[in-house]
Amino acid sequence: MAVVNQYKFKGIDNDTTGNALTPLVSGIPAVNETIVIKSILVTSAGTPTVTITNNSITAIKSAALTANVTTELLTQPLIVEGGKAFTVQSSSSDSFDVAISYLNIKKEVTT
């Protein structure tokens, strides 16, 4: 079994939905993946609060945003296990952007 490390960046321009966003890989990492999130940057046109959920556990609750200012939400890396949901959600339908830098550790079967 080989392990492949991929450094990735994902950005989402969330216009005005207010829905929960799943910004990693294709929504939920596969069971053979572990994600190490290094940075979560958010910028908003308004002043909503942002909540980060990892595997149905609130990791960051109601982080207040200032209009037109980019804010770093993490002070330490955050681990997302494979098969677990990771979401970013705004308290309102204000337009906000989220940018995530992460390491995707993928176990691949080789023959």
JSON list of C-alpha atoms in Angstrom, two decimals:
[
{"chain": "A", "resi": 1, "resn": "MET", "atom": "CA", "xyz": [0.00, 0.00, 0.00]},
{"chain": "A", "resi": 2, "resn": "ALA", "atom": "CA", "xyz": [1.36, 3.40, -0.99]},
{"chain": "A", "resi": 3, "resn": "VAL", "atom": "CA", "xyz": [0.64, 6.69, 0.73]},
{"chain": "A", "resi": 4, "resn": "VAL", "atom": "CA", "xyz": [0.26, 9.75, -1.48]},
{"chain": "A", "resi": 5, "resn": "ASN", "atom": "CA", "xyz": [0.49, 13.24, 0.05]},
{"chain": "A", "resi": 6, "resn": "GLN", "atom": "CA", "xyz": [-1.15, 16.01, -1.97]},
{"chain": "A", "resi": 7, "resn": "TYR", "atom": "CA", "xyz": [-1.12, 19.66, -0.90]},
{"chain": "A", "resi": 8, "resn": "LYS", "atom": "CA", "xyz": [-4.30, 21.33, -2.09]},
{"chain": "A", "resi": 9, "resn": "PHE", "atom": "CA", "xyz": [-6.15, 24.62, -2.10]},
{"chain": "A", "resi": 10, "resn": "LYS", "atom": "CA", "xyz": [-9.90, 24.95, -2.50]},
{"chain": "A", "resi": 11, "resn": "GLY", "atom": "CA", "xyz": [-11.77, 28.22, -2.79]},
{"chain": "A", "resi": 12, "resn": "ILE", "atom": "CA", "xyz": [-15.52, 28.75, -2.94]},
{"chain": "A", "resi": 13, "resn": "ASP", "atom": "CA", "xyz": [-17.28, 31.95, -3.94]},
{"chain": "A", "resi": 14, "resn": "ASN", "atom": "CA", "xyz": [-20.54, 31.56, -2.03]},
{"chain": "A", "resi": 15, "resn": "ASP", "atom": "CA", "xyz": [-22.79, 34.20, -3.55]},
{"chain": "A", "resi": 16, "resn": "THR", "atom": "CA", "xyz": [-25.82, 34.42, -1.28]},
{"chain": "A", "resi": 17, "resn": "THR", "atom": "CA", "xyz": [-27.12, 31.01, -0.32]},
{"chain": "A", "resi": 18, "resn": "GLY", "atom": "CA", "xyz": [-26.49, 30.75, 3.43]},
{"chain": "A", "resi": 19, "resn": "ASN", "atom": "CA", "xyz": [-26.35, 26.95, 2.97]},
{"chain": "A", "resi": 20, "resn": "ALA", "atom": "CA", "xyz": [-23.68, 24.68, 4.47]},
{"chain": "A", "resi": 21, "resn": "LEU", "atom": "CA", "xyz": [-20.70, 24.35, 2.13]},
{"chain": "A", "resi": 22, "resn": "THR", "atom": "CA", "xyz": [-18.61, 21.17, 1.80]},
{"chain": "A", "resi": 23, "resn": "PRO", "atom": "CA", "xyz": [-15.34, 22.56, 0.41]},
{"chain": "A", "resi": 24, "resn": "LEU", "atom": "CA", "xyz": [-13.07, 19.50, 0.66]},
{"chain": "A", "resi": 25, "resn": "VAL", "atom": "CA", "xyz": [-12.31, 17.07, -2.19]},
{"chain": "A", "resi": 26, "resn": "SER", "atom": "CA", "xyz": [-15.74, 16.10, -3.55]},
{"chain": "A", "resi": 27, "resn": "GLY", "atom": "CA", "xyz": [-17.67, 16.93, -0.39]},
{"chain": "A", "resi": 28, "resn": "ILE", "atom": "CA", "xyz": [-16.76, 14.12, 2.00]},
{"chain": "A", "resi": 29, "resn": "PRO", "atom": "CA", "xyz": [-13.23, 12.64, 1.95]},
{"chain": "A", "resi": 30, "resn": "ALA", "atom": "CA", "xyz": [-13.07, 8.95, 1.01]},
{"chain": "A", "resi": 31, "resn": "VAL", "atom": "CA", "xyz": [-12.47, 6.44, 3.80]},
{"chain": "A", "resi": 32, "resn": "ASN", "atom": "CA", "xyz": [-8.87, 5.98, 2.58]},
{"chain": "A", "resi": 33, "resn": "GLU", "atom": "CA", "xyz": [-8.13, 9.71, 2.99]},
{"chain": "A", "resi": 34, "resn": "THR", "atom": "CA", "xyz": [-7.15, 11.90, 5.93]},
{"chain": "A", "resi": 35, "resn": "ILE", "atom": "CA", "xyz": [-7.27, 15.67, 5.52]},
{"chain": "A", "resi": 36, "resn": "VAL", "atom": "CA", "xyz": [-5.06, 18.03, 7.54]},
{"chain": "A", "resi": 37, "resn": "ILE", "atom": "CA", "xyz": [-6.42, 21.57, 7.20]},
{"chain": "A", "resi": 38, "resn": "LYS", "atom": "CA", "xyz": [-3.75, 24.22, 7.70]},
{"chain": "A", "resi": 39, "resn": "SER", "atom": "CA", "xyz": [-5.72, 27.38, 6.92]},
{"chain": "A", "resi": 40, "resn": "ILE", "atom": "CA", "xyz": [-9.33, 28.53, 6.58]},
{"chain": "A", "resi": 41, "resn": "LEU", "atom": "CA", "xyz": [-9.59, 32.08, 5.25]},
{"chain": "A", "resi": 42, "resn": "VAL", "atom": "CA", "xyz": [-12.99, 33.78, 4.96]},
{"chain": "A", "resi": 43, "resn": "THR", "atom": "CA", "xyz": [-13.99, 37.13, 3.49]},
{"chain": "A", "resi": 44, "resn": "SER", "atom": "CA", "xyz": [-17.51, 38.54, 3.56]},
{"chain": "A", "resi": 45, "resn": "ALA", "atom": "CA", "xyz": [-19.36, 41.43, 2.00]},
{"chain": "A", "resi": 46, "resn": "GLY", "atom": "CA", "xyz": [-21.48, 41.67, 5.16]},
{"chain": "A", "resi": 47, "resn": "THR", "atom": "CA", "xyz": [-21.09, 40.81, 8.83]},
{"chain": "A", "resi": 48, "resn": "PRO", "atom": "CA", "xyz": [-22.33, 37.23, 9.30]},
{"chain": "A", "resi": 49, "resn": "THR", "atom": "CA", "xyz": [-20.94, 34.67, 11.71]},
{"chain": "A", "resi": 50, "resn": "VAL", "atom": "CA", "xyz": [-19.38, 31.47, 10.38]},
{"chain": "A", "resi": 51, "resn": "THR", "atom": "CA", "xyz": [-19.63, 28.01, 11.94]},
{"chain": "A", "resi": 52, "resn": "ILE", "atom": "CA", "xyz": [-17.26, 25.15, 11.07]},
{"chain": "A", "resi": 53, "resn": "THR", "atom": "CA", "xyz": [-18.50, 21.59, 11.66]},
{"chain": "A", "resi": 54, "resn": "ASN", "atom": "CA", "xyz": [-16.29, 18.48, 11.58]},
{"chain": "A", "resi": 55, "resn": "ASN", "atom": "CA", "xyz": [-18.04, 15.09, 11.79]},
{"chain": "A", "resi": 56, "resn": "SER", "atom": "CA", "xyz": [-21.21, 16.68, 13.27]},
{"chain": "A", "resi": 57, "resn": "ILE", "atom": "CA", "xyz": [-19.11, 18.37, 15.99]},
{"chain": "A", "resi": 58, "resn": "THR", "atom": "CA", "xyz": [-18.91, 22.16, 16.01]},
{"chain": "A", "resi": 59, "resn": "ALA", "atom": "CA", "xyz": [-15.20, 22.98, 15.72]},
{"chain": "A", "resi": 60, "resn": "ILE", "atom": "CA", "xyz": [-15.61, 26.76, 15.41]},
{"chain": "A", "resi": 61, "resn": "LYS", "atom": "CA", "xyz": [-18.85, 28.34, 16.64]},
{"chain": "A", "resi": 62, "resn": "SER", "atom": "CA", "xyz": [-20.12, 31.67, 15.35]},
{"chain": "A", "resi": 63, "resn": "ALA", "atom": "CA", "xyz": [-16.84, 33.30, 14.31]},
{"chain": "A", "resi": 64, "resn": "ALA", "atom": "CA", "xyz": [-17.82, 36.93, 13.67]},
{"chain": "A", "resi": 65, "resn": "LEU", "atom": "CA", "xyz": [-16.73, 38.42, 10.36]},
{"chain": "A", "resi": 66, "resn": "THR", "atom": "CA", "xyz": [-16.07, 42.06, 9.54]},
{"chain": "A", "resi": 67, "resn": "ALA", "atom": "CA", "xyz": [-17.26, 43.30, 6.16]},
{"chain": "A", "resi": 68, "resn": "ASN", "atom": "CA", "xyz": [-14.57, 43.28, 3.46]},
{"chain": "A", "resi": 69, "resn": "VAL", "atom": "CA", "xyz": [-11.85, 41.90, 5.79]},
{"chain": "A", "resi": 70, "resn": "THR", "atom": "CA", "xyz": [-10.17, 38.51, 5.36]},
{"chain": "A", "resi": 71, "resn": "THR", "atom": "CA", "xyz": [-10.09, 36.48, 8.58]},
{"chain": "A", "resi": 72, "resn": "GLU", "atom": "CA", "xyz": [-8.06, 33.36, 9.41]},
{"chain": "A", "resi": 73, "resn": "LEU", "atom": "CA", "xyz": [-10.27, 31.00, 11.44]},
{"chain": "A", "resi": 74, "resn": "LEU", "atom": "CA", "xyz": [-7.65, 28.42, 12.50]},
{"chain": "A", "resi": 75, "resn": "THR", "atom": "CA", "xyz": [-4.91, 28.79, 15.08]},
{"chain": "A", "resi": 76, "resn": "GLN", "atom": "CA", "xyz": [-3.90, 25.08, 14.87]},
{"chain": "A", "resi": 77, "resn": "PRO", "atom": "CA", "xyz": [-4.31, 22.46, 12.12]},
{"chain": "A", "resi": 78, "resn": "LEU", "atom": "CA", "xyz": [-7.64, 20.62, 11.98]},
{"chain": "A", "resi": 79, "resn": "ILE", "atom": "CA", "xyz": [-7.91, 16.90, 11.10]},
{"chain": "A", "resi": 80, "resn": "VAL", "atom": "CA", "xyz": [-10.82, 15.56, 9.03]},
{"chain": "A", "resi": 81, "resn": "GLU", "atom": "CA", "xyz": [-11.05, 11.77, 8.95]},
{"chain": "A", "resi": 82, "resn": "GLY", "atom": "CA", "xyz": [-12.09, 9.94, 5.80]},
{"chain": "A", "resi": 83, "resn": "GLY", "atom": "CA", "xyz": [-15.82, 9.36, 5.44]},
{"chain": "A", "resi": 84, "resn": "LYS", "atom": "CA", "xyz": [-16.65, 12.29, 7.77]},
{"chain": "A", "resi": 85, "resn": "ALA", "atom": "CA", "xyz": [-18.42, 15.48, 6.73]},
{"chain": "A", "resi": 86, "resn": "PHE", "atom": "CA", "xyz": [-16.73, 18.90, 7.02]},
{"chain": "A", "resi": 87, "resn": "THR", "atom": "CA", "xyz": [-18.90, 21.99, 6.50]},
{"chain": "A", "resi": 88, "resn": "VAL", "atom": "CA", "xyz": [-18.64, 25.77, 6.56]},
{"chain": "A", "resi": 89, "resn": "GLN", "atom": "CA", "xyz": [-21.85, 27.71, 7.10]},
{"chain": "A", "resi": 90, "resn": "SER", "atom": "CA", "xyz": [-22.74, 31.38, 7.33]},
{"chain": "A", "resi": 91, "resn": "SER", "atom": "CA", "xyz": [-25.40, 32.68, 9.71]},
{"chain": "A", "resi": 92, "resn": "SER", "atom": "CA", "xyz": [-26.95, 34.76, 6.96]},
{"chain": "A", "resi": 93, "resn": "SER", "atom": "CA", "xyz": [-27.15, 34.90, 3.21]},
{"chain": "A", "resi": 94, "resn": "ASP", "atom": "CA", "xyz": [-24.42, 37.55, 2.95]},
{"chain": "A", "resi": 95, "resn": "SER", "atom": "CA", "xyz": [-21.96, 36.84, 0.17]},
{"chain": "A", "resi": 96, "resn": "PHE", "atom": "CA", "xyz": [-18.78, 35.31, 1.55]},
{"chain": "A", "resi": 97, "resn": "ASP", "atom": "CA", "xyz": [-15.74, 33.51, 0.16]},
{"chain": "A", "resi": 98, "resn": "VAL", "atom": "CA", "xyz": [-13.92, 30.66, 1.88]},
{"chain": "A", "resi": 99, "resn": "ALA", "atom": "CA", "xyz": [-10.39, 29.49, 0.99]},
{"chain": "A", "resi": 100, "resn": "ILE", "atom": "CA", "xyz": [-8.92, 26.32, 2.50]},
{"chain": "A", "resi": 101, "resn": "SER", "atom": "CA", "xyz": [-5.33, 25.09, 2.30]},
{"chain": "A", "resi": 102, "resn": "TYR", "atom": "CA", "xyz": [-4.89, 21.45, 3.24]},
{"chain": "A", "resi": 103, "resn": "LEU", "atom": "CA", "xyz": [-2.87, 18.26, 2.99]},
{"chain": "A", "resi": 104, "resn": "ASN", "atom": "CA", "xyz": [-4.71, 15.25, 1.58]},
{"chain": "A", "resi": 105, "resn": "ILE", "atom": "CA", "xyz": [-3.12, 12.00, 2.79]},
{"chain": "A", "resi": 106, "resn": "LYS", "atom": "CA", "xyz": [-4.41, 9.22, 0.58]},
{"chain": "A", "resi": 107, "resn": "LYS", "atom": "CA", "xyz": [-3.70, 5.52, 1.02]},
{"chain": "A", "resi": 108, "resn": "GLU", "atom": "CA", "xyz": [-3.63, 3.75, -2.34]},
{"chain": "A", "resi": 109, "resn": "VAL", "atom": "CA", "xyz": [-3.49, 0.03, -3.00]},
{"chain": "A", "resi": 110, "resn": "THR", "atom": "CA", "xyz": [-0.65, -0.88, -5.32]},
{"chain": "A", "resi": 111, "resn": "THR", "atom": "CA", "xyz": [-0.06, -4.25, -6.90]}
]
